[in-house]
Amino acid sequence: MSKTNFFIEKTKSSLKHLGIVAVIISLSVMFSSLCIMSLVSLSDSIMEGILEEPKSKVGGEVQVYTDISMVSELEEKLIRMKDEGIIDEYTSLAKISEQYVLYSERGYEKEYLSIVGYRDKGYPLEGVMELDPQGEDMQALLENKDGAIISHKLADKEGIKIGDTIILVSTDLYKKLELEVIGLISEDYKGSTSSVYVNTEKLKEVSDIGSYTFYIDGNQEKIKKELADNWEVLTVDDYIEDEKERYETYITFMRSLSILGLFIGSFGIANSIKVIITRRKKEIGILKTIGFNEKDITKMFLLEVLIISLIGSILGILLGHLFFNYLVDILSAEDVFAMSIGNNFNTSAAIISFAASMVSSMLFAYISIKQISEIKPTYAMKDLDYIKTGYEKGKNFSRFLLIGIIFCGISIFLAQSVLYGIGAVILSVIVILIFSLIFRLIFSLLLKIKVKTHDEIEFAWGNLKLNYKKIIIPMIAIFIGMLAINLINTLIYSTRKEYDSRYQDVQADINVVTDRVSPKDNILIERIEQMDNIQKYFPIYKAKVSINMEVQEEMIPSEEPVIPFQDSIIGADMSKLTEFYTITQGEQLSYGMVAPLWFKDSYKYKLDDVIEVEYEGEIIKLPITGFYTDVKEGYSSIMGLQSNSFVSLEEFNRYFRKNFIEEVWFIMDEEEVGSFLEDISDIPDVFITSSLQYEDLMNSANKLLINFSTSVASLALLAGVILIVTTTVLDTLLRKRDFAIYKVVGFKQKEITKMVLFEYGIMTVITSIFSSILVYFITIFMNKYGPDLFDINDTIYFDLKGSIYWNFGLLFCIFLLVYFVSRNSLKTKPSEVLRYE
C-alpha cells in the first residue's frame, strides 16, 4: 500500500475512533461560527438599514423644520433658491404638537401616532414613498376633509382596510378625530410608520398648527449653507452620519462579542487537539518508525481536524442564521429602529464566519500537532514527555507569536476596529497569564493543609499536591466559564432590577379607566351604581387651563416674569385617592388648589400663594392650600395626569364646568373585566382604557432591553457552559491511564470516582467563589468609574443569591458530568490501558 493510500485509510479509521473528542472539536467550531454568523449578520443588517434608501427616511434630500412664525420667510427664501437653481423641488407638511392614539374597543394601543396635515401636491417627492394602488393617492386628501392615509404596517397590525373608519383620540383625551382610511402607504416605504396623513384644514379644526416640515430636493451642501443659520436642517448625508454614529457603539460591541465566540471555540479546539495527540503518542512513534516524517504526521492530523471542523462550521452558520432571525424578531417587535432590518441569509457573514472559524481551528490545531509531531520515536513509544532544547523552545515561541499576530488580524477584521480587535486578544492573554499565577498561588497555599483520612480522599489530596500545576489550565477554563455565567447573570439581574424600579404598576387589580368627553348627563355614574362587580371607583373631572407661573429669578433667570403653560385642573376628593396621592403639606379645602410638590421645590411657592389660571378666556385666582406627591413614582404619567393640580368638587363646579372631561377609575378583579366592559359598551361617548395597557406602553422599551440583552447574553452563557464541558470531559479522558494505575494498586471504580469528584469539587468551589468575588468587584468598579470611562450611567447590582444558585447548579452539573465521563473511562481494563508499560 502506498503512503498516500495508507494516509487516507488511517484518517478514516481515526475519525471513527475519535468519538467524544471529535464531538467537542465540532462543538467548539460550531460555537465560533454561530457567534460570528449571528452577530456579524445583525451588525450588517443594522448598517444596511441605515444606508438603504436614506432619502425615504429624511423625506427628501434635505429636511427643514420651522415653527409657525417663520414659515413665510422660509417659503420666500425657497422660491428664490429655486429660481437660482439650488433647489429642484420642495414640498411641506403641517404638524401639531399633540400626540394621538388609535382607539378601538380594546382600548388604547401601544403606539403613539402623529397627525400630519397634507397641504400641497408636491408631497411626496420622487423616491420617498409609494402608495398602495388599491387606494387613493395623497392628492385626494386635498378634497376629502374626512379622509386619512396610514402606513401599510399599521393597517396590517390593527386589521384596518381601505374604507374603514378609525378613531384617533389625543393622549390628554380632550380631542377626537373620526377619519375614513382612503389610502395606504406601501410596505416599501422605509420612513416613519406612526404618521397619519390628513387634510390640513381638518387638522386646524382640532388644533393650531405648531410647525411645518419642508422636504427639498437639490444641492444638499448649498441648501444647508443657505438655511442652517436660521432653521433646523437635516440632509441625507447628515442623516447617514448621525445614524452611523448613533449605532456605531452597538455594531462594534456586537462584532467584538463575536471574538468571544472565536476565542472560546479556539480554546476548545486547542484542548481537544492536545487530548488527541497525547493519547496517540505511541501511534506517532509507530508512524515515524515505518517511514512517516513530521510533515506527513502534521498533514494527517490537520486533515482530521479539517473534516471535523467543516461539519461544526456549517452547523454553526445555519444555527447562527436562525439565532440572527430571532434577534431581528425581538428588535422588530417594538419598532425600536426607524430603519428596516432585513432577515435574509447574509452570504458575506457566512463566508466570514466560515473562514474565521476554520482558520482559527487550523491554527490552534497546527501548533498543538506540530509540537507533538517533533517528538522522537523512542519517547513516543514509551509515552514520555519530550524535553525540548533551547532552539526548539524558540521555534515554539515563534509559532505562538505568529499565530497571535494572525489571531489579532482576525479579531481586528471581525470587530472592524484595531483597538477592539487587538484589545480582545491582549485581554485574553493577560487573563490567562494572571489567573494561572493566581490559581497556582491559591493551590500551593491550600494544599499545604494536611488531610489525614486514610482513604481515597487523602490519596486524592496527595495526588493534587503532586499534579496541581497540570490542572491550572482546566481551572482557568472553568473559571472563565463561571465568570461569564456570573457576569451575565449580574447584568441580567441589573437590567431586571432597573426595569422593576422603572416599572409602573398602577394597581395590583385590574384598573380600567373610562373617559367621557363633555358628558351631558350622569348616565355613566348611574350605570356604575347598578353594578355589583365593582370593588372601588373614583370619579374625577378634568379641565384644560393655562397656568401663569411666576419665575423666581434665583432659580430660573429670565426677563419674562410670567410663563404660561398648558395644564389641567383636576376636580376630585383627594381623601378618596390616598392610595394614589399623598398630601405632604397643607390640606385640600373647599376653595383653592393642591399643587404638585415640584411647584414648591422648583418655583419656591408657599402655602397661601395665589396662582392665576386662565380658563375659557377668564382669569381665576386660586390660593395654594397644599402640596401633593405620588404614592408611587410615575403614577401620574400613567394615568395621563402628569403634574396637574387638584381642586375640590365644589370649586370645580364653581369655575370649570363649561368644557371638561369626566373620568372614572375602576378597580376590580381580573375575571370581572370582560363582563364590565360588556355592561358599559352601549353608553354613548365613552372611551375605555386600561392601566395595564398604559403599563405596557411605559415599560415596552425596558422589556425589549431585557429580551435582547438576555438573548445576546445567552451566547456568553453558552460559551461558559462549553468551556466547562470541554475542560471536564477532556481532562478525565486524559487521565485514563491514571485511573488504570489506581485500579492496579487496589482502588475500586467507585472509590476512584469519589477521588475524581473530590478533585473537581475543590477546583469548582475555588473557581466559583473566586469568580463571584471578581464579579462583585467589577460591579463596584463599574458603578464608580463606569460613567467616566465607558459612558455607562446605569447602576450594576451584584446578585448574591443568583450567584450562589448558579454556582451550586454548575457544581452539580460538573459533578454529574465528571461522574458519567469518569465511569466510562474506568470501564477499560487496566491491562488494556497499560499494555505498553
XYZ file of C-alpha atoms in Angstrom, residues 106-770:
665
model
C -59.886 47.023 23.124
C -58.762 50.411 24.428
C -55.635 52.412 23.734
C -52.965 50.769 21.625
C -49.295 50.899 22.465
C -48.049 53.205 19.740
C -48.358 56.946 19.630
C -49.473 58.452 16.327
C -48.543 61.793 14.797
C -51.259 63.616 12.858
C -49.742 65.285 9.781
C -51.509 67.820 7.575
C -51.196 67.360 3.799
C -51.164 70.825 2.186
C -49.808 70.718 -1.393
C -49.493 68.385 -4.373
C -45.724 68.210 -4.186
C -45.625 65.649 -1.393
C -44.158 63.083 -1.558
C -41.069 63.935 -3.585
C -39.800 61.378 -6.066
C -38.179 58.356 -4.449
C -39.618 58.911 -0.993
C -42.619 56.588 -0.824
C -45.086 54.574 -2.830
C -48.819 54.197 -2.272
C -50.922 51.068 -2.481
C -52.602 51.167 -5.933
C -55.868 49.892 -4.455
C -56.368 53.141 -2.513
C -56.354 56.861 -3.239
C -53.179 58.885 -3.611
C -52.062 61.763 -1.398
C -53.738 64.410 -3.551
C -57.167 63.009 -2.657
C -56.645 64.459 0.838
C -56.932 67.974 -0.623
C -60.598 67.339 -1.420
C -61.525 64.787 1.255
C -61.535 66.523 4.651
C -62.528 63.347 6.485
C -60.013 61.069 4.760
C -56.768 59.651 6.120
C -53.804 57.762 4.680
C -51.863 55.473 7.005
C -48.963 53.057 6.680
C -49.498 49.518 5.467
C -47.681 48.256 8.553
C -50.089 49.979 10.943
C -53.081 48.788 8.914
C -51.900 45.172 8.946
C -51.146 45.310 12.653
C -54.604 46.636 13.563
C -56.619 44.838 10.867
C -57.615 48.086 9.130
C -58.737 48.084 5.496
C -59.341 50.844 2.982
C -62.800 52.288 3.650
C -62.729 51.589 7.410
C -63.338 54.394 9.876
C -60.691 54.943 12.534
C -60.984 56.963 15.746
C -57.991 58.961 16.951
C -58.035 60.325 20.492
C -55.489 62.794 21.836
C -53.403 61.477 24.708
C -54.918 64.105 27.021
C -58.409 62.871 25.996
C -59.671 66.353 25.071
C -59.804 65.830 21.302
C -61.169 63.189 18.980
C -60.934 62.609 15.225
C -63.056 60.192 13.176
C -61.475 59.543 9.764
C -62.032 57.238 6.821
C -58.971 55.380 5.562
C -58.752 56.180 1.838
C -55.201 55.031 1.107
C -52.252 53.022 2.366
C -48.542 53.747 2.180
C -46.753 50.869 0.519
C -44.632 48.480 2.574
C -41.660 49.627 0.518
C -41.761 52.920 2.451
C -38.904 52.882 4.996
C -39.860 56.073 6.862
C -41.969 56.501 9.970
C -44.935 54.141 10.267
C -46.607 56.166 13.020
C -47.791 59.120 10.898
C -51.420 59.602 9.873
C -51.845 61.956 6.887
C -54.987 64.132 6.890
C -56.334 67.274 5.235
C -54.648 70.374 6.716
C -57.976 72.197 7.146
C -59.284 69.212 9.092
C -56.219 69.389 11.282
C -56.848 73.073 12.011
C -60.337 72.218 13.303
C -58.908 70.276 16.243
C -55.655 72.115 16.920
C -53.484 75.040 15.945
C -50.682 74.246 13.521
C -47.461 74.409 15.516
C -44.795 73.771 12.886
C -44.060 72.854 9.292
C -41.541 70.440 7.879
C -40.251 71.189 4.370
C -38.772 68.489 2.156
C -36.376 69.630 -0.552
C -34.520 68.079 -3.491
C -31.435 69.891 -4.733
C -27.831 70.663 -3.872
C -27.501 69.467 -0.268
C -24.383 71.453 0.534
C -25.665 74.774 -0.808
C -29.128 74.342 0.719
C -27.630 73.653 4.133
C -25.292 76.638 3.830
C -28.190 78.954 2.975
C -30.640 77.758 5.636
C -28.691 76.318 8.577
C -28.252 79.664 10.348
C -31.983 80.235 10.855
C -33.606 76.815 10.584
C -33.088 73.249 11.682
C -31.692 71.443 8.615
C -31.115 67.726 8.055
C -29.557 66.439 4.831
C -29.394 62.830 3.681
C -25.632 62.853 4.261
C -26.147 64.238 7.770
C -28.735 61.559 8.460
C -26.376 58.769 7.406
C -23.534 60.133 9.527
C -25.806 60.672 12.527
C -27.200 57.151 12.291
C -23.750 55.627 11.875
C -22.557 57.480 14.959
C -25.700 56.536 16.858
C -25.342 52.812 16.210
C -21.560 52.590 15.891
C -21.109 51.553 19.514
C -23.751 48.824 19.254
C -22.346 47.492 15.997
C -18.771 47.455 17.304
C -19.926 45.800 20.529
C -21.775 43.045 18.679
C -18.898 42.366 16.300
C -16.453 42.405 19.222
C -18.649 39.940 21.081
C -18.174 37.542 18.172
C -14.460 37.466 19.087
C -15.507 35.886 22.378
C -17.088 33.042 20.438
C -13.958 32.702 18.326
C -11.754 32.607 21.422
C -13.963 30.067 23.237
C -14.077 27.849 20.175
C -10.323 28.069 19.666
C -9.724 27.225 23.330
C -11.872 24.106 22.989
C -10.085 23.104 19.791
C -6.630 23.555 21.346
C -7.580 21.413 24.370
C -9.193 18.772 22.153
C -6.138 18.514 19.903
C -3.968 18.178 22.988
C -6.051 15.191 24.088
C -5.895 13.623 20.630
C -2.150 13.987 20.389
C -1.405 12.982 23.979
C -3.440 9.797 23.644
C -1.750 8.939 20.330
C 1.927 9.401 21.170
C 2.662 5.746 20.574
C 0.801 5.921 17.283
C 3.042 8.820 16.265
C 6.091 6.781 17.253
C 4.926 3.840 15.148
C 4.222 6.085 12.148
C 7.692 7.598 12.404
C 9.208 4.116 12.683
C 7.569 2.931 9.438
C 8.736 5.980 7.473
C 6.350 8.892 8.065
C 8.038 12.203 8.754
C 6.850 15.212 10.786
C 5.277 16.818 7.724
C 3.230 13.689 6.919
C 2.002 13.329 10.500
C 1.081 17.014 10.703
C -0.913 16.761 7.456
C -2.747 13.663 8.658
C -3.859 15.187 11.930
C -4.736 18.513 10.299
C -6.911 16.679 7.777
C -8.807 15.024 10.624
C -9.354 18.401 12.311
C -10.352 19.959 8.972
C -13.076 17.382 8.335
C -14.434 17.657 11.866
C -14.298 21.471 11.755
C -16.142 21.584 8.429
C -19.133 19.845 9.994
C -19.128 22.147 13.017
C -18.704 25.295 10.950
C -21.600 24.503 8.614
C -23.884 23.680 11.545
C -22.773 26.882 13.283
C -23.583 29.007 10.251
C -27.084 27.539 9.985
C -27.763 27.910 13.714
C -26.256 31.404 13.602
C -28.716 32.411 10.881
C -31.621 31.118 12.975
C -30.359 32.978 16.047
C -29.923 36.129 13.940
C -33.560 35.894 12.807
C -34.586 35.522 16.444
C -32.713 38.712 17.396
C -34.253 40.579 14.448
C -37.726 39.479 15.565
C -37.049 40.879 19.033
C -35.861 44.223 17.691
C -38.677 44.456 15.154
C -41.401 43.638 17.660
C -41.389 47.087 19.252
C -40.295 49.146 16.213
C -37.151 50.274 18.021
C -35.237 51.003 14.844
C -36.529 53.561 12.385
C -34.686 51.759 9.614
C -35.571 48.433 8.057
C -33.707 45.389 9.399
C -33.736 42.595 6.845
C -33.520 38.937 7.835
C -32.233 37.472 4.586
C -29.362 34.996 4.675
C -26.161 37.036 4.835
C -23.741 35.323 2.447
C -20.814 37.585 3.314
C -21.327 36.953 7.043
C -21.459 33.210 6.333
C -18.178 33.407 4.435
C -16.588 35.475 7.218
C -17.758 33.104 9.950
C -16.688 30.044 7.967
C -13.260 31.471 7.153
C -12.595 32.841 10.649
C -13.657 29.689 12.485
C -11.820 27.369 10.104
C -8.613 29.429 10.095
C -8.596 29.720 13.889
C -9.273 26.000 14.342
C -6.497 25.025 11.937
C -4.077 27.485 13.550
C -4.648 26.179 17.059
C -4.623 22.600 15.793
C -1.364 23.201 13.937
C 0.554 24.499 16.927
C -0.532 21.552 19.107
C 0.140 18.978 16.396
C 3.499 20.450 15.441
C 4.825 20.222 18.984
C 3.984 16.509 19.313
C 4.956 15.566 15.750
C 8.523 16.616 16.545
C 8.857 14.072 19.375
C 11.400 11.314 18.852
C 10.031 7.790 18.220
C 11.704 6.383 21.358
C 9.963 8.948 23.574
C 6.652 8.490 21.768
C 6.724 4.685 22.064
C 7.387 4.925 25.814
C 4.780 7.691 26.199
C 7.345 10.003 27.774
C 7.379 13.775 27.724
C 9.995 15.121 25.343
C 12.331 17.696 26.874
C 12.955 20.324 24.192
C 16.183 22.120 23.576
C 16.505 25.898 23.705
C 16.352 26.047 19.913
C 13.136 24.005 19.804
C 11.586 26.148 22.526
C 12.464 29.203 20.466
C 10.687 27.735 17.446
C 7.574 27.104 19.527
C 7.642 30.683 20.791
C 7.916 31.950 17.216
C 4.910 29.823 16.239
C 2.873 31.183 19.132
C 3.862 34.710 18.185
C 2.897 34.179 14.530
C -0.449 32.657 15.488
C -1.044 35.517 17.923
C -0.445 38.025 15.123
C -2.782 36.154 12.778
C -5.405 35.888 15.509
C -5.094 39.635 16.130
C -5.702 40.195 12.431
C -8.828 38.049 12.522
C -10.061 39.903 15.613
C -9.460 43.306 14.009
C -11.306 42.162 10.885
C -14.286 40.926 12.916
C -14.504 43.965 15.192
C -13.656 46.395 12.364
C -11.618 48.206 14.994
C -7.909 47.955 15.682
C -8.458 48.944 19.320
C -11.194 46.396 19.991
C -9.538 43.626 17.954
C -6.067 43.803 19.489
C -7.545 44.654 22.871
C -9.604 41.453 22.869
C -6.546 39.289 22.137
C -4.291 41.084 24.632
C -7.001 40.891 27.281
C -7.361 37.131 26.704
C -3.612 36.573 27.042
C -3.385 38.729 30.173
C -6.369 36.958 31.759
C -4.843 33.517 31.163
C -1.432 34.614 32.453
C -2.698 36.425 35.553
C -5.164 33.783 36.617
C -2.742 30.923 36.015
C -0.398 32.607 38.510
C -3.242 33.330 40.924
C -4.522 29.758 40.877
C -1.018 28.405 41.314
C -0.629 30.551 44.402
C -4.049 29.555 45.754
C -3.391 25.862 45.261
C 0.145 25.990 46.638
C -1.215 27.579 49.831
C -4.343 25.458 50.066
C -2.587 22.127 49.548
C -0.234 22.796 52.449
C -3.144 21.880 54.686
C -2.668 18.295 55.887
C -5.513 15.841 55.327
C -5.431 12.535 57.194
C -8.395 10.322 56.455
C -6.609 7.106 55.376
C -8.948 6.657 52.418
C -9.356 7.809 48.831
C -9.816 11.450 49.965
C -6.310 11.556 51.429
C -4.999 9.875 48.280
C -6.763 12.436 46.087
C -5.411 15.285 48.234
C -1.891 13.939 47.883
C -2.383 13.485 44.146
C -3.485 17.138 43.861
C -0.298 18.225 45.656
C 1.814 16.444 43.054
C -0.175 17.370 39.944
C -1.958 20.670 40.663
C 0.189 22.528 38.114
C -1.204 20.306 35.352
C -4.800 21.319 36.118
C -4.175 25.072 36.135
C -5.379 25.466 32.507
C -8.543 23.399 33.128
C -9.162 25.546 36.209
C -8.779 28.733 34.165
C -11.228 27.337 31.602
C -13.781 26.512 34.292
C -13.132 29.892 35.913
C -13.725 31.764 32.626
C -16.918 29.785 32.119
C -18.172 30.518 35.626
C -17.068 34.147 35.388
C -19.010 34.530 32.131
C -22.094 32.949 33.660
C -21.899 35.005 36.869
C -21.208 38.216 34.967
C -24.084 37.678 32.553
C -26.385 36.765 35.422
C -25.379 40.015 37.143
C -26.068 42.072 34.013
C -29.465 40.443 33.516
C -30.254 40.911 37.212
C -29.239 44.586 36.980
C -31.404 45.082 33.897
C -34.377 43.456 35.587
C -33.819 45.429 38.792
C -33.637 48.643 36.775
C -36.789 47.508 34.964
C -38.543 46.831 38.280
C -37.596 50.271 39.587
C -38.972 51.900 36.445
C -41.922 49.554 36.038
C -45.139 51.436 36.564
C -47.786 49.267 38.157
C -50.887 51.336 38.820
C -52.831 48.801 40.821
C -52.495 45.152 41.715
C -56.040 44.560 40.488
C -57.208 45.482 37.028
C -57.746 49.235 36.901
C -59.970 50.178 33.990
C -60.129 53.853 33.114
C -63.275 55.103 31.428
C -63.140 58.579 29.900
C -66.059 60.592 28.583
C -65.733 63.819 26.629
C -68.066 66.631 27.844
C -70.834 64.481 29.392
C -74.353 65.891 29.312
C -75.837 63.648 31.969
C -74.908 61.206 34.725
C -75.723 58.024 32.819
C -72.226 56.588 33.432
C -72.361 57.030 37.220
C -75.934 55.728 37.300
C -74.866 52.578 35.401
C -71.908 52.055 37.699
C -74.033 52.260 40.845
C -76.189 49.421 39.492
C -73.159 47.083 39.107
C -72.149 44.680 41.876
C -68.738 43.670 40.463
C -67.012 46.983 41.171
C -64.729 46.984 44.216
C -63.957 50.709 44.054
C -64.454 53.551 41.660
C -63.166 57.124 41.741
C -64.825 59.831 39.606
C -62.638 62.797 38.739
C -63.133 65.786 36.411
C -60.513 67.436 34.214
C -60.497 70.869 32.598
C -57.678 72.215 30.432
C -56.277 75.554 31.600
C -53.266 77.856 31.192
C -51.326 78.486 34.389
C -49.215 81.605 34.832
C -46.121 80.562 36.785
C -44.116 83.300 38.488
C -40.422 82.669 37.870
C -38.059 83.079 40.805
C -35.016 84.865 39.388
C -32.591 82.984 41.614
C -33.972 79.712 40.190
C -34.502 80.499 36.508
C -33.075 83.849 35.316
C -35.419 85.363 32.758
C -36.580 88.751 31.551
C -40.152 87.473 31.402
C -41.795 87.419 34.864
C -44.593 85.032 33.866
C -44.533 81.739 31.969
C -47.971 80.408 30.933
C -48.186 76.696 30.223
C -50.977 74.287 29.368
C -52.115 72.014 32.151
C -55.271 70.508 33.615
C -57.178 71.256 36.769
C -58.486 68.081 38.401
C -61.715 68.147 40.367
C -61.694 65.302 42.894
C -61.962 64.484 46.573
C -58.322 63.664 47.415
C -59.332 61.951 50.655
C -60.635 59.136 48.473
C -57.398 58.934 46.434
C -54.964 58.285 49.286
C -53.709 55.039 47.719
C -52.593 57.107 44.704
C -51.578 60.515 46.105
C -50.233 61.854 49.391
C -50.658 65.449 50.581
C -47.245 66.235 52.065
C -48.071 69.742 53.336
C -51.308 71.571 53.989
C -54.714 70.098 53.093
C -57.449 70.128 50.489
C -60.087 72.727 51.259
C -63.339 73.665 49.542
C -61.504 76.597 47.964
C -58.038 76.875 46.430
C -55.834 74.173 44.909
C -53.479 71.373 45.961
C -50.393 71.737 43.747
C -47.748 69.163 42.871
C -44.699 69.263 45.118
C -42.432 70.493 42.311
C -44.268 73.838 42.421
C -42.676 74.318 45.820
C -39.268 72.797 45.005
C -38.683 74.452 41.619
C -40.593 77.740 41.874
C -40.432 78.379 45.619
C -44.202 78.592 46.046
C -45.551 78.501 49.593
C -48.904 77.780 51.159
C -51.444 80.579 50.565
C -49.557 81.870 47.487
C -52.044 82.697 44.730
C -51.744 81.289 41.193
C -53.606 82.732 38.212
C -55.378 80.198 35.997
C -56.846 81.092 32.604
C -59.901 79.017 31.635
C -62.195 79.701 28.673
C -60.983 83.326 28.477
C -61.465 84.025 32.199
C -58.753 84.554 34.851
C -59.326 82.559 38.040
C -57.161 83.159 41.118
C -56.537 80.055 43.263
C -54.582 80.068 46.539
C -52.367 77.039 47.241
C -53.799 75.116 50.198
C -51.494 72.096 49.969
C -48.783 70.202 48.100
C -49.016 66.561 46.996
C -46.828 63.812 45.583
C -47.483 60.382 44.034
C -47.625 57.427 46.381
C -45.647 55.556 43.713
C -43.315 57.430 41.430
C -44.602 57.838 37.890
C -48.253 57.133 38.655
C -49.440 60.496 37.326
C -47.736 59.884 33.990
C -49.516 56.587 33.533
C -52.926 57.984 34.310
C -52.348 60.922 31.983
C -52.428 63.432 34.852
C -48.731 64.340 34.817
C -48.241 67.393 37.080
C -51.849 68.607 37.301
C -53.265 70.457 40.294
C -56.333 69.311 42.275
C -59.318 71.312 43.410
C -62.375 70.245 45.388
C -65.536 69.186 43.575
C -67.253 72.339 44.849
C -64.509 74.524 43.399
C -64.582 72.626 40.101
C -68.350 73.054 39.768
C -67.975 76.743 40.533
C -65.395 77.599 37.867
C -64.679 74.753 35.420
C -67.987 73.281 34.148
C -68.008 74.871 30.655
C -65.755 72.320 28.972
C -64.414 69.351 30.862
C -63.846 65.609 30.887
C -65.417 63.167 33.306
C -63.043 60.323 34.106
C -63.753 57.344 36.323
C -61.143 54.936 37.649
C -62.317 51.424 38.400
C -60.705 48.708 40.476
C -61.975 45.176 40.031
C -60.835 41.582 39.823
C -59.375 40.498 36.522
C -62.114 37.947 35.887
C -64.750 40.699 36.130
C -63.243 42.930 33.434
C -64.952 41.195 30.482
C -68.463 41.472 31.881
C -67.824 45.059 32.992
C -66.775 46.143 29.510
C -69.858 44.460 28.059
C -72.125 46.280 30.546
C -70.870 49.758 29.614
C -70.227 49.190 25.887
C -73.571 50.727 24.891
C -73.018 54.039 26.728
C -72.509 56.809 24.148
C -69.331 58.919 24.025
C -67.423 56.554 26.298
C -63.762 55.699 25.745
C -62.327 52.745 27.603
C -58.679 52.366 28.529
C -56.792 50.129 30.920
C -53.903 50.880 33.222
C -52.391 47.601 32.074
C -52.154 48.991 28.555
C -50.531 52.134 29.937
C -48.083 49.949 31.819
C -47.229 48.110 28.603
C -46.703 51.443 26.880
C -44.440 52.767 29.618
C -42.439 49.572 30.000
C -42.179 48.178 26.458
C -38.682 49.642 25.968
C -37.470 48.045 29.193
C -38.993 44.716 28.204
C -37.266 44.911 24.846
C -33.950 45.673 26.534
C -34.305 42.625 28.770
C -35.277 40.312 25.898
C -32.455 41.467 23.643
C -29.750 41.591 26.315
C -30.807 38.198 27.673
C -30.696 36.690 24.188
C -27.244 38.090 23.402
C -26.092 37.182 26.894
C -27.112 33.595 26.234
C -24.148 33.391 23.858
C -21.769 34.181 26.702
C -23.680 31.771 28.914
C -23.333 29.080 26.258
C -19.635 29.927 25.993
C -19.170 29.340 29.704
C -21.005 26.023 29.599
C -18.977 24.878 26.576
C -15.715 25.727 28.345
C -16.750 23.821 31.446
C -17.971 20.791 29.499
C -14.922 20.765 27.224
C -12.446 21.012 30.085
C -14.201 18.424 32.226
C -14.574 15.810 29.512
C -11.100 16.243 28.069
C -9.345 16.226 31.439
C -10.968 12.957 32.504
C -10.151 11.395 29.141
C -6.505 12.403 29.533
C -6.337 10.681 32.908
C -7.456 7.284 31.680
C -4.014 5.797 32.403
C -4.016 7.284 35.915
C -7.328 5.587 36.600
C -5.902 2.282 35.401
C -2.896 2.638 37.728
C -5.224 3.384 40.656
C -7.043 0.116 39.889
C -3.801 -1.819 39.819
C -2.831 -0.575 43.297
C -6.175 -1.712 44.714
C -8.721 1.075 44.330
C -12.171 0.164 43.079
C -14.038 2.100 40.399
C -16.416 3.616 42.969
C -13.504 4.855 45.071
C -11.707 6.305 42.046
C -14.888 8.110 41.033
C -15.056 9.651 44.521
C -11.464 10.811 44.148
C -12.176 12.470 40.813
C -15.326 14.124 42.168
C -13.386 15.373 45.170
C -10.680 16.876 42.952
C -13.193 18.573 40.682
C -15.210 19.672 43.706
C -12.171 21.501 45.085
C -11.461 23.016 41.653
C -15.022 24.125 41.081
C -15.610 25.542 44.560
C -12.422 27.610 44.358
C -13.181 28.918 40.864
C -16.834 29.639 41.664
C -16.013 31.602 44.819
C -13.242 33.460 43.032
